C-alpha cells in the first residue's frame, strides 16, 4: 500500500557466518516483517538492519532488491556468526537510468564510505571482517563480496552468468564478449559492474523477455547438446552438478528454469497515488512458461486460484495434493507439457504468453484509469475496493484461460503428433502431422547406432504410417531384399 517492493536471491557465503544460535528471523520472514513496518526503500534498509540486530539472523547470505516510487537499492548482508547477533551489510543505490541485478552471488565489491545518499552500510562491516581474521587491508580497499562471499567457479558459472546474460542483452555487443570468460568461470577476476546503463529505456515487456532467458545465442547456449534431447530443450534435471567416472560436471543454470516455484515482475509507478502505485505481475511457475497475473499492492483479497496458506502461516505446502482449482498446478501442467517437446510446443506457448500479456495489460489500463477517477472523486477506500475486485477477477480469468490453453495444447500435441484444424477433412476436421526427428537428431542416432535401424526394403513393398506393410504382389517375389539408397529411420506410431 506504500508502493514498496522487496525481492531477494540467496548467495550463501562463508559457512562460519551462517549459524547464529537463537536467531529468530529468516530471510523470508525478514521481507514480510519489513514490508509491514516500512514505507520507502531507505526506511526498509534501516528496518532490516534493526530487526536483525535485535532478533538475530537465521539464514545464509542474501542480496535484496528494494524499490519504492523514487529509488531502487541493492542490499547485501550476511550473519555475524555464532558469537554475535545480527548481520553485516552494504546497500548501494542504483542510479536513475541504470539497471542492476543479482543471482545467488554477492556482487558488491568496494563501495563509497562517505556518500550516504548513495551507499549505506553497517558500522562494523569492515571491522567485523578484521576481527574474524577475514581481512587485513584498508577501509577503502575493502570488498564485501571478496571477503564474505568470494567468487568461485560455481558462483560465476551458475550465478553471475545469469546477470551477464541480462546485462549483455541490454548493452552493446562488446559486453557479452568482454565478460564471457568471467561468466564461464575461467577468469574470476574479471568482475562485472554492479549496474549498467542500458542502450534504451526498458518496458515491462523487455523485463519479461529477459526473465525468459536460457542463454540463447550465447557461448552458454545449451539447447543443442546431448542433454537437450531431440526437442532441443534448455531445461535440465537437478542436481546442478553431477559426477561421471570421478569427474564432476555441471548443468547450466539459466534465469528461466523448471524448478522455479513462482516468479514476479513488480512495477512501482511514481505518477500514481501511493495506494495505486504498486502492481505485481505474478506467475506461479517457470518465468519462461508461466503467465503473469496483475496483483495490486493495495488489494485486500485474492482470487481463490492464488490464495492460500503456507509455512509462513505455520501450515505445510500441500504440494502432493493435486488441485485443479489452484494456479500452481494448472501452470505446471502447461509447463511440463512444453518441457516434453520443447521445440514444437514452446513457440506456441511463447506466442500465447504474449497474447495474454497484451490482454491483461490492456485491461489494467482501463481498471487503473477508473481507480484513479474514483480516488479523486470518492476517496482512496473506494479506489482500493475497485482494484481489489479487479485483482480477484484477473486471477479467476487467468486460471480459466490457462486451463483452457492446457486443453488446446494437449489435443494438438498428444501422442507425438501436431494436430491442426482442417475443415475439409470430414472425419475429424483436422490434419494430423508427423513431426519426426530433426536432421541433427537423425545424424546423432545414425552415428550412435550405425545400421541398426537401417531399413531393408524389398521391391514392391512400402510402409504405411502406422507401421503396416503394403505389398505389390506383381513386383514382390519374396527374395529380393535391399537397403534403401538413403538412410531412413523408421518411426512406427501404433494407432
Short mmCIF file of C-alpha atoms in Angstrom, two decimals:
data_model
loop_
_atom_site.label_atom_id
_atom_site.label_comp_id
_atom_site.label_asym_id
_atom_site.label_seq_id
_atom_site.Cartn_x
_atom_site.Cartn_y
_atom_site.Cartn_z
CA UNK A 1 0.00 0.00 0.00
CA UNK A 2 3.04 2.29 0.10
CA UNK A 3 4.48 1.25 -3.26
CA UNK A 4 7.40 -0.57 -1.61
CA UNK A 5 8.82 -3.74 -3.18
CA UNK A 6 11.47 -6.19 -1.91
CA UNK A 7 12.93 -9.15 -3.81
CA UNK A 8 15.86 -11.43 -2.97
CA UNK A 9 18.34 -14.07 -4.05
CA UNK A 10 20.40 -16.20 -1.66
CA UNK A 11 24.18 -16.21 -2.07
CA UNK A 12 25.20 -18.36 0.87
CA UNK A 13 28.65 -17.02 1.74
CA UNK A 14 31.20 -18.13 4.33
CA UNK A 15 29.96 -21.15 6.27
CA UNK A 16 31.24 -19.90 9.63
CA UNK A 17 28.88 -16.91 9.43
CA UNK A 18 25.69 -18.80 8.65
CA UNK A 19 24.94 -20.37 12.05
CA UNK A 20 23.53 -17.95 14.64
CA UNK A 21 22.11 -19.70 17.73
CA UNK A 22 18.73 -18.46 18.98
CA UNK A 23 18.24 -16.24 15.93
CA UNK A 24 14.55 -15.76 15.13
CA UNK A 25 14.27 -14.17 11.68
CA UNK A 26 14.97 -15.92 8.38
CA UNK A 27 15.15 -14.07 5.07
CA UNK A 28 11.53 -14.72 4.09
CA UNK A 29 10.14 -13.51 7.40
CA UNK A 30 12.54 -10.57 7.20
CA UNK A 31 10.90 -9.43 3.96
CA UNK A 32 7.34 -9.78 5.27
CA UNK A 33 8.06 -8.04 8.58
CA UNK A 34 9.97 -5.22 6.88
CA UNK A 35 7.14 -4.57 4.42
CA UNK A 36 4.73 -4.34 7.34
CA UNK A 37 6.85 -1.69 9.05
CA UNK A 38 8.38 0.40 6.24
CA UNK A 39 7.11 2.96 3.77
CA UNK A 40 10.10 3.52 1.44
CA UNK A 41 13.36 1.89 0.37
CA UNK A 42 15.74 3.60 2.77
CA UNK A 43 13.31 3.04 5.62
CA UNK A 44 13.27 -0.67 4.67
CA UNK A 45 17.08 -0.87 4.76
CA UNK A 46 17.18 0.59 8.27
CA UNK A 47 14.33 -1.68 9.39
CA UNK A 48 16.13 -4.78 8.09
CA UNK A 49 19.29 -3.84 9.97
CA UNK A 50 17.42 -3.07 13.21
CA UNK A 51 15.38 -6.28 13.09
CA UNK A 52 18.44 -8.45 12.62
CA UNK A 53 20.46 -6.68 15.30
CA UNK A 54 17.54 -7.19 17.70
CA UNK A 55 16.32 -10.69 16.89
CA UNK A 56 19.23 -12.34 15.07
CA UNK A 57 19.54 -13.65 11.51
CA UNK A 58 18.60 -17.26 10.78
CA UNK A 59 19.63 -17.59 7.11
CA UNK A 60 22.54 -17.60 4.70
CA UNK A 61 23.85 -14.51 2.90
CA UNK A 62 21.24 -12.60 0.91
CA UNK A 63 21.00 -9.98 -1.81
CA UNK A 64 17.90 -7.78 -1.81
CA UNK A 65 16.36 -5.55 -4.46
CA UNK A 66 14.46 -2.80 -2.63
CA UNK A 67 12.37 -0.31 -4.62
CA UNK A 68 9.91 2.47 -3.93
CA UNK A 69 8.34 5.20 -6.07
CA UNK A 70 11.61 7.16 -6.27
CA UNK A 71 14.59 4.85 -5.66
CA UNK A 72 15.96 1.34 -6.17
CA UNK A 73 18.63 -0.10 -3.84
CA UNK A 74 20.79 -3.22 -3.96
CA UNK A 75 21.45 -4.52 -0.44
CA UNK A 76 23.67 -7.45 0.57
CA UNK A 77 24.03 -8.92 4.04
CA UNK A 78 25.39 -11.93 5.89
CA UNK A 79 25.09 -13.00 9.53
CA UNK A 80 27.76 -12.31 12.13
CA UNK A 81 28.12 -15.98 13.02
CA UNK A 82 27.54 -17.80 16.28
CA UNK A 83 29.13 -15.28 18.68
CA UNK A 84 27.36 -12.05 17.71
CA UNK A 85 23.73 -11.28 16.90
CA UNK A 86 22.68 -9.66 13.62
CA UNK A 87 24.31 -9.12 10.24
CA UNK A 88 26.88 -7.03 8.43
CA UNK A 89 25.64 -5.36 5.28
CA UNK A 90 26.09 -2.85 2.46
CA UNK A 91 23.38 -1.16 0.36
CA UNK A 92 24.06 0.65 -2.92
CA UNK A 93 21.59 2.91 -4.69
CA UNK A 94 21.05 2.13 -8.39
CA UNK A 95 21.46 5.42 -10.30
CA UNK A 96 18.48 6.69 -12.28
CA UNK A 97 18.52 5.29 -15.80
CA UNK A 98 20.61 2.26 -14.82
CA UNK A 99 19.85 -1.44 -14.38
CA UNK A 100 21.16 -3.68 -11.59
CA UNK A 101 20.90 -7.39 -10.97
CA UNK A 102 21.89 -10.26 -8.70
CA UNK A 103 21.57 -14.04 -8.94
CA UNK A 104 22.76 -16.06 -5.92
CA UNK A 105 26.22 -14.46 -5.72
CA UNK A 106 27.25 -11.39 -3.71
CA UNK A 107 28.08 -8.61 -6.18
CA UNK A 108 29.02 -5.53 -4.15
CA UNK A 109 32.82 -5.22 -4.08
CA UNK A 110 34.36 -1.92 -2.94
CA UNK A 111 31.93 0.86 -2.08
CA UNK A 112 31.98 4.58 -1.21
CA UNK A 113 32.08 5.06 2.55
CA UNK A 114 31.33 8.78 2.68
CA UNK A 115 28.29 9.11 0.38
CA UNK A 116 25.20 8.38 2.49
CA UNK A 117 22.88 9.41 -0.33
CA UNK A 118 24.05 6.53 -2.48
CA UNK A 119 25.62 3.99 -0.12
CA UNK A 120 24.64 2.76 3.35
CA UNK A 121 26.41 0.09 5.41
CA UNK A 122 26.65 -1.36 8.89
CA UNK A 123 29.13 0.38 11.17
CA UNK A 124 31.16 -2.80 11.64
CA UNK A 125 31.12 -4.17 8.08
CA UNK A 126 34.91 -3.77 7.80
CA UNK A 127 35.95 -4.12 11.46
CA UNK A 128 33.98 -7.34 11.87
CA UNK A 129 35.92 -8.86 8.97
CA UNK A 130 39.17 -7.85 10.63
CA UNK A 131 38.05 -9.28 13.99
CA UNK A 132 37.22 -12.58 12.29
CA UNK A 133 40.58 -12.70 10.52
CA UNK A 134 38.94 -12.32 7.11
CA UNK A 135 40.54 -9.02 6.07
CA UNK A 136 43.70 -7.07 6.82
CA UNK A 137 43.69 -4.17 4.34
CA UNK A 138 42.48 -0.58 4.44
CA UNK A 139 38.88 0.52 4.75
CA UNK A 140 38.96 1.96 1.22
CA UNK A 141 40.08 -1.32 -0.37
CA UNK A 142 37.54 -3.46 1.46
CA UNK A 143 35.34 -5.59 -0.85
CA UNK A 144 32.15 -7.03 0.61
CA UNK A 145 31.86 -9.83 -1.93
CA UNK A 146 35.53 -10.82 -1.95
CA UNK A 147 35.51 -11.01 1.85
CA UNK A 148 32.16 -12.56 2.73
CA UNK A 149 31.28 -14.45 -0.47
CA UNK A 150 34.36 -14.89 -2.69
CA UNK A 151 33.53 -15.80 -6.28
CA UNK A 152 34.18 -19.44 -7.18
CA UNK A 153 33.78 -21.25 -10.48
CA UNK A 154 30.27 -22.21 -9.38
CA UNK A 155 29.46 -18.67 -8.26
CA UNK A 156 30.44 -17.31 -11.66
CA UNK A 157 29.09 -20.04 -13.94
CA UNK A 158 25.87 -20.89 -12.11
CA UNK A 159 25.02 -17.46 -10.69
CA UNK A 160 26.81 -14.45 -12.13
CA UNK A 161 26.32 -15.81 -15.64
CA UNK A 162 22.62 -15.03 -15.31
CA UNK A 163 23.38 -11.37 -14.59
CA UNK A 164 25.82 -11.44 -17.52
CA UNK A 165 23.11 -12.75 -19.84
CA UNK A 166 20.73 -9.95 -18.84
CA UNK A 167 23.34 -7.20 -18.98
CA UNK A 168 24.56 -8.49 -22.36
CA UNK A 169 21.07 -8.25 -23.81
CA UNK A 170 20.75 -4.63 -22.66
CA UNK A 171 24.26 -3.45 -23.60
CA UNK A 172 26.24 -3.04 -26.79
CA UNK A 173 27.75 -6.09 -28.48
CA UNK A 174 31.03 -5.77 -26.64
CA UNK A 175 29.67 -6.52 -23.17
CA UNK A 176 28.97 -10.20 -23.80
CA UNK A 177 32.45 -10.92 -25.12
CA UNK A 178 34.18 -8.67 -22.57
CA UNK A 179 32.85 -10.67 -19.61
CA UNK A 180 32.30 -14.08 -21.23
CA UNK A 181 35.37 -15.59 -19.55
CA UNK A 182 34.06 -14.45 -16.16
CA UNK A 183 30.57 -15.86 -16.81
CA UNK A 184 32.09 -19.17 -17.87
CA UNK A 185 34.13 -19.32 -14.67
CA UNK A 186 37.56 -19.19 -16.32
CA UNK A 187 38.58 -15.69 -15.19
CA UNK A 188 37.20 -14.89 -11.74
CA UNK A 189 38.96 -11.52 -11.52
CA UNK A 190 37.10 -10.03 -14.49
CA UNK A 191 34.20 -8.82 -12.33
CA UNK A 192 31.23 -7.14 -13.96
CA UNK A 193 29.95 -3.72 -12.87
CA UNK A 194 27.24 -3.66 -10.21
CA UNK A 195 24.91 -1.82 -12.58
CA UNK A 196 24.85 -0.76 -16.23
CA UNK A 197 23.17 1.88 -18.37
CA UNK A 198 21.02 0.10 -20.99
CA UNK A 199 21.02 1.23 -24.60
CA UNK A 200 17.36 2.22 -24.35
CA UNK A 201 14.66 2.59 -21.73
CA UNK A 202 13.15 -0.73 -20.66
CA UNK A 203 9.48 -1.58 -20.98
CA UNK A 204 7.83 -4.21 -18.82
CA UNK A 205 7.80 -6.47 -21.90
CA UNK A 206 11.59 -6.12 -22.09
CA UNK A 207 11.85 -7.32 -18.49
CA UNK A 208 9.55 -10.26 -19.25
CA UNK A 209 11.78 -11.25 -22.15
CA UNK A 210 14.92 -11.09 -20.01
CA UNK A 211 13.28 -13.35 -17.43
CA UNK A 212 12.62 -15.93 -20.17
CA UNK A 213 16.32 -16.24 -20.95
CA UNK A 214 18.03 -19.63 -21.36
CA UNK A 215 21.36 -18.29 -22.66
CA UNK A 216 20.03 -18.41 -26.21
CA UNK A 217 22.59 -17.35 -28.85
CA UNK A 218 25.39 -17.01 -26.32
CA UNK A 219 28.53 -19.04 -25.52
CA UNK A 220 26.49 -20.78 -22.78
CA UNK A 221 23.60 -21.81 -25.04
CA UNK A 222 22.84 -25.40 -24.04
CA UNK A 223 19.91 -26.24 -26.30
CA UNK A 224 21.82 -28.40 -28.79
CA UNK A 225 23.97 -30.82 -26.81
CA UNK A 226 23.03 -34.36 -25.80
CA UNK A 227 21.34 -33.16 -22.62
CA UNK A 228 18.85 -31.14 -24.68
CA UNK A 229 17.29 -34.26 -26.17
CA UNK A 230 15.56 -34.38 -29.52
CA UNK A 231 13.40 -31.41 -28.55
CA UNK A 232 16.39 -29.06 -28.08
CA UNK A 233 15.26 -28.33 -24.55
CA UNK A 234 17.21 -25.79 -22.46
CA UNK A 235 15.91 -27.46 -19.29
CA UNK A 236 17.89 -29.91 -17.18
CA UNK A 237 17.16 -32.09 -14.15
CA UNK A 238 18.68 -31.34 -10.77
CA UNK A 239 21.18 -31.50 -9.15
CA UNK A 240 23.15 -28.82 -10.93
CA UNK A 241 26.38 -30.79 -10.60
CA UNK A 242 26.91 -34.47 -11.33
CA UNK A 243 29.77 -36.98 -11.42
CA UNK A 244 30.88 -39.41 -14.07
CA UNK A 245 34.00 -41.57 -13.81
CA UNK A 246 35.35 -39.46 -10.94
CA UNK A 247 34.96 -36.17 -12.83
CA UNK A 248 32.40 -33.53 -11.76
CA UNK A 249 30.31 -31.73 -14.37
CA UNK A 250 27.59 -29.09 -14.19
CA UNK A 251 24.29 -28.26 -15.82
CA UNK A 252 23.90 -24.64 -16.84
CA UNK A 253 21.62 -22.60 -14.55
CA UNK A 254 19.80 -20.06 -16.70
CA UNK A 255 17.43 -17.33 -15.50
CA UNK A 256 14.39 -19.34 -16.53
CA UNK A 257 14.33 -22.84 -15.04
CA UNK A 258 11.67 -25.52 -14.44
CA UNK A 259 12.49 -25.63 -10.74
CA UNK A 260 11.10 -22.12 -10.19
CA UNK A 261 8.34 -22.15 -7.55
CA UNK A 262 6.95 -18.75 -8.56
CA UNK A 263 8.19 -15.52 -10.12
CA UNK A 264 7.09 -11.93 -10.41
CA UNK A 265 7.80 -8.62 -12.07
CA UNK A 266 6.84 -5.64 -9.90
CA UNK A 267 6.07 -2.13 -11.11
CA UNK A 268 6.10 0.97 -8.93
CA UNK A 269 4.54 3.89 -10.80
CA UNK A 270 5.68 7.18 -9.30
CA UNK A 271 2.99 9.21 -11.05
CA UNK A 272 0.14 7.46 -9.19
CA UNK A 273 -1.03 7.91 -5.58
CA UNK A 274 0.85 5.57 -3.26
CA UNK A 275 -2.11 3.23 -2.75
CA UNK A 276 -2.35 2.67 -6.52
CA UNK A 277 1.34 2.77 -7.34
CA UNK A 278 2.44 -0.87 -6.99
CA UNK A 279 1.34 -3.81 -9.10
CA UNK A 280 2.96 -7.24 -9.07
CA UNK A 281 2.76 -9.40 -12.19
CA UNK A 282 2.79 -12.83 -10.58
CA UNK A 283 3.46 -16.21 -12.20
CA UNK A 284 3.03 -19.47 -10.31
CA UNK A 285 5.80 -21.38 -12.12
CA UNK A 286 8.78 -21.08 -14.52
CA UNK A 287 9.46 -17.48 -15.59
CA UNK A 288 9.60 -18.54 -19.27
CA UNK A 289 6.38 -20.57 -19.32
CA UNK A 290 4.00 -19.18 -16.68
CA UNK A 291 1.55 -16.34 -17.39
CA UNK A 292 1.72 -13.40 -15.01
CA UNK A 293 -1.44 -12.05 -13.45
CA UNK A 294 -1.66 -8.48 -12.07
CA UNK A 295 -1.95 -8.25 -8.28
CA UNK A 296 -2.28 -4.72 -6.91
CA UNK A 297 -0.26 -3.88 -3.83
CA UNK A 298 -3.28 -2.34 -2.14
CA UNK A 299 -5.54 -5.35 -2.76
CA UNK A 300 -7.09 -6.89 0.34
CA UNK A 301 -8.25 -10.11 -1.35
CA UNK A 302 -7.00 -12.59 -3.97
CA UNK A 303 -8.56 -14.99 -6.41
CA UNK A 304 -9.02 -18.43 -4.79
CA UNK A 305 -6.70 -19.78 -7.51
CA UNK A 306 -3.84 -17.78 -5.96
CA UNK A 307 -4.88 -17.58 -2.31
CA UNK A 308 -3.88 -19.95 0.46
CA UNK A 309 -1.66 -20.52 3.45
CA UNK A 310 1.88 -21.85 3.74
CA UNK A 311 4.86 -22.26 6.04
CA UNK A 312 4.80 -18.57 6.96
CA UNK A 313 1.36 -19.30 8.45
CA UNK A 314 2.55 -22.44 10.20
CA UNK A 315 0.98 -24.73 7.60
CA UNK A 316 2.94 -27.04 5.24
CA UNK A 317 2.54 -26.58 1.49
CA UNK A 318 0.38 -29.45 0.28
CA UNK A 319 2.25 -29.86 -2.99
CA UNK A 320 1.36 -33.56 -3.29
CA UNK A 321 -2.38 -32.84 -3.15
CA UNK A 322 -3.27 -32.21 -6.79
CA UNK A 323 -5.80 -29.39 -7.08
CA UNK A 324 -7.07 -28.10 -10.43
CA UNK A 325 -8.53 -25.04 -8.72
CA UNK A 326 -5.03 -23.72 -7.97
CA UNK A 327 -2.92 -21.75 -10.45
CA UNK A 328 0.25 -23.56 -9.34
CA UNK A 329 -0.95 -26.91 -10.66
CA UNK A 330 -2.57 -25.63 -13.86
CA UNK A 331 0.51 -23.59 -14.80
CA UNK A 332 2.77 -26.54 -14.03
CA UNK A 333 0.63 -28.73 -16.30
CA UNK A 334 1.25 -26.41 -19.23
CA UNK A 335 4.94 -26.00 -18.43
CA UNK A 336 5.63 -29.71 -18.09
CA UNK A 337 3.83 -30.48 -21.32
CA UNK A 338 6.09 -27.94 -23.04
CA UNK A 339 9.22 -29.44 -21.46
CA UNK A 340 8.43 -32.79 -23.09
CA UNK A 341 8.52 -31.40 -26.65
CA UNK A 342 10.17 -28.03 -26.32
CA UNK A 343 10.98 -27.40 -29.97
CA UNK A 344 7.39 -27.67 -31.17
CA UNK A 345 5.34 -26.65 -28.10
CA UNK A 346 7.34 -23.75 -26.66
CA UNK A 347 6.92 -21.48 -29.72
CA UNK A 348 3.14 -21.93 -29.40
CA UNK A 349 3.34 -21.31 -25.65
CA UNK A 350 5.52 -18.24 -26.10
CA UNK A 351 3.06 -16.72 -28.55
CA UNK A 352 0.17 -17.34 -26.17
CA UNK A 353 2.09 -15.72 -23.32
CA UNK A 354 2.47 -12.57 -25.43
CA UNK A 355 -1.24 -12.58 -26.28
CA UNK A 356 -2.23 -12.99 -22.63
CA UNK A 357 0.24 -10.30 -21.59
CA UNK A 358 -1.29 -7.82 -24.03
CA UNK A 359 -4.81 -8.78 -22.95
CA UNK A 360 -4.18 -8.18 -19.25
CA UNK A 361 -2.11 -5.05 -19.80
CA UNK A 362 -4.94 -3.50 -21.78
CA UNK A 363 -7.38 -4.44 -19.04
CA UNK A 364 -5.20 -2.96 -16.30
CA UNK A 365 -5.01 0.35 -18.16
CA UNK A 366 -8.79 0.60 -18.09
CA UNK A 367 -9.07 -0.50 -14.46
CA UNK A 368 -6.37 1.91 -13.29
CA UNK A 369 -7.96 4.85 -15.11
CA UNK A 370 -11.22 4.04 -13.35
CA UNK A 371 -9.46 3.62 -9.99
CA UNK A 372 -7.72 6.99 -10.32
CA UNK A 373 -11.04 8.69 -11.07
CA UNK A 374 -12.61 7.02 -8.03
CA UNK A 375 -9.62 8.04 -5.91
CA UNK A 376 -10.18 11.72 -6.71
CA UNK A 377 -14.00 11.65 -6.60
CA UNK A 378 -14.83 9.12 -3.86
CA UNK A 379 -11.61 8.67 -1.90
CA UNK A 380 -8.86 6.09 -1.57
CA UNK A 381 -11.02 3.43 0.12
CA UNK A 382 -13.32 3.17 -2.89
CA UNK A 383 -10.33 3.08 -5.27
CA UNK A 384 -8.75 0.29 -3.24
CA UNK A 385 -12.00 -1.69 -3.34
CA UNK A 386 -12.07 -1.28 -7.12
CA UNK A 387 -8.51 -2.59 -7.53
CA UNK A 388 -9.16 -5.42 -5.09
CA UNK A 389 -12.15 -6.56 -7.14
CA UNK A 390 -10.01 -6.33 -10.29
CA UNK A 391 -7.24 -8.40 -8.67
CA UNK A 392 -9.71 -11.16 -7.84
CA UNK A 393 -11.30 -11.02 -11.29
CA UNK A 394 -7.94 -11.11 -13.08
CA UNK A 395 -6.88 -14.19 -11.09
CA UNK A 396 -10.11 -16.01 -11.86
CA UNK A 397 -9.84 -15.14 -15.54
CA UNK A 398 -6.22 -16.24 -15.80
CA UNK A 399 -6.98 -19.56 -14.15
CA UNK A 400 -9.76 -20.25 -16.64
CA UNK A 401 -7.73 -19.11 -19.66
CA UNK A 402 -4.68 -21.17 -18.76
CA UNK A 403 -6.61 -24.36 -18.07
CA UNK A 404 -8.32 -23.96 -21.43
CA UNK A 405 -4.92 -23.43 -23.03
CA UNK A 406 -3.65 -26.66 -21.49
CA UNK A 407 -6.53 -28.46 -23.19
CA UNK A 408 -5.65 -26.86 -26.53
CA UNK A 409 -2.03 -27.98 -26.23
CA UNK A 410 -2.97 -31.48 -25.13
CA UNK A 411 -5.34 -32.23 -28.01
CA UNK A 412 -2.95 -30.71 -30.52
CA UNK A 413 0.30 -32.36 -29.43
CA UNK A 414 -0.85 -35.68 -27.96
CA UNK A 415 0.95 -38.89 -28.87
CA UNK A 416 3.82 -37.14 -30.64
CA UNK A 417 1.66 -35.57 -33.35
CA UNK A 418 0.91 -31.98 -34.30
CA UNK A 419 -2.85 -31.98 -34.97
CA UNK A 420 -4.15 -28.77 -36.57
CA UNK A 421 -7.60 -27.72 -37.87
CA UNK A 422 -8.65 -28.74 -41.39
CA UNK A 423 -12.34 -28.18 -42.10
CA UNK A 424 -12.08 -30.09 -45.37
CA UNK A 425 -11.39 -33.33 -43.52
CA UNK A 426 -14.88 -34.68 -42.90
CA UNK A 427 -13.69 -37.34 -40.42
CA UNK A 428 -12.19 -35.04 -37.74
CA UNK A 429 -11.90 -31.57 -39.31
CA UNK A 430 -8.21 -31.86 -38.60
CA UNK A 431 -4.88 -32.61 -40.18
CA UNK A 432 -2.56 -35.00 -38.35
CA UNK A 433 1.09 -34.14 -38.90
CA UNK A 434 4.00 -36.42 -38.07
CA UNK A 435 6.69 -34.20 -36.60
CA UNK A 436 9.51 -36.73 -36.72
CA UNK A 437 13.16 -36.03 -35.96
CA UNK A 438 15.24 -33.02 -36.92
CA UNK A 439 18.19 -33.70 -39.23
CA UNK A 440 20.75 -33.19 -36.49
CA UNK A 441 18.97 -35.70 -34.26
CA UNK A 442 18.79 -38.19 -37.13
CA UNK A 443 22.51 -37.76 -37.62
CA UNK A 444 23.16 -38.41 -33.95
CA UNK A 445 21.09 -41.61 -33.97
CA UNK A 446 22.85 -42.94 -37.07
CA UNK A 447 26.26 -42.13 -35.62
CA UNK A 448 25.44 -43.96 -32.38
CA UNK A 449 23.62 -46.98 -33.85
CA UNK A 450 25.23 -47.44 -37.30
CA UNK A 451 22.98 -49.74 -39.38
CA UNK A 452 20.82 -50.97 -36.50
CA UNK A 453 17.77 -49.01 -37.73
CA UNK A 454 18.59 -49.15 -41.43
CA UNK A 455 15.55 -50.20 -43.41
CA UNK A 456 15.94 -53.25 -45.70
CA UNK A 457 13.17 -52.72 -48.20
CA UNK A 458 12.08 -55.27 -50.76
CA UNK A 459 10.93 -54.33 -54.24
CA UNK A 460 7.17 -53.89 -54.29
CA UNK A 461 6.91 -53.19 -50.52
CA UNK A 462 6.07 -49.91 -48.81
CA UNK A 463 5.47 -48.94 -45.19
CA UNK A 464 2.21 -47.35 -44.01
CA UNK A 465 2.09 -44.57 -41.46
CA UNK A 466 1.12 -46.88 -38.61
CA UNK A 467 3.78 -49.47 -39.41
CA UNK A 468 1.72 -51.78 -41.61
CA UNK A 469 3.26 -53.22 -44.79
CA UNK A 470 1.79 -52.73 -48.26
CA UNK A 471 2.83 -55.31 -50.86
CA UNK A 472 2.54 -55.07 -54.64
CA UNK A 473 2.21 -58.77 -55.48
CA UNK A 474 3.18 -58.21 -59.12
CA UNK A 475 6.54 -56.65 -58.10
CA UNK A 476 7.43 -58.69 -54.99
CA UNK A 477 8.93 -62.17 -55.43
CA UNK A 478 9.75 -62.80 -51.76
CA UNK A 479 13.52 -62.92 -52.20
CA UNK A 480 14.85 -59.53 -53.23
CA UNK A 481 15.65 -57.51 -50.08
CA UNK A 482 17.97 -54.50 -50.25
CA UNK A 483 18.75 -51.40 -48.20
CA UNK A 484 17.41 -48.01 -49.26
CA UNK A 485 19.76 -45.77 -51.15
CA UNK A 486 19.36 -43.17 -48.38
CA UNK A 487 19.42 -43.86 -44.63
CA UNK A 488 15.88 -43.68 -43.32
CA UNK A 489 14.81 -44.01 -39.73
CA UNK A 490 11.57 -45.86 -39.27
CA UNK A 491 9.33 -44.28 -36.64
CA UNK A 492 6.41 -46.61 -36.06
CA UNK A 493 3.42 -44.89 -34.46
CA UNK A 494 0.93 -47.58 -33.50
CA UNK A 495 -2.56 -46.12 -33.55
#
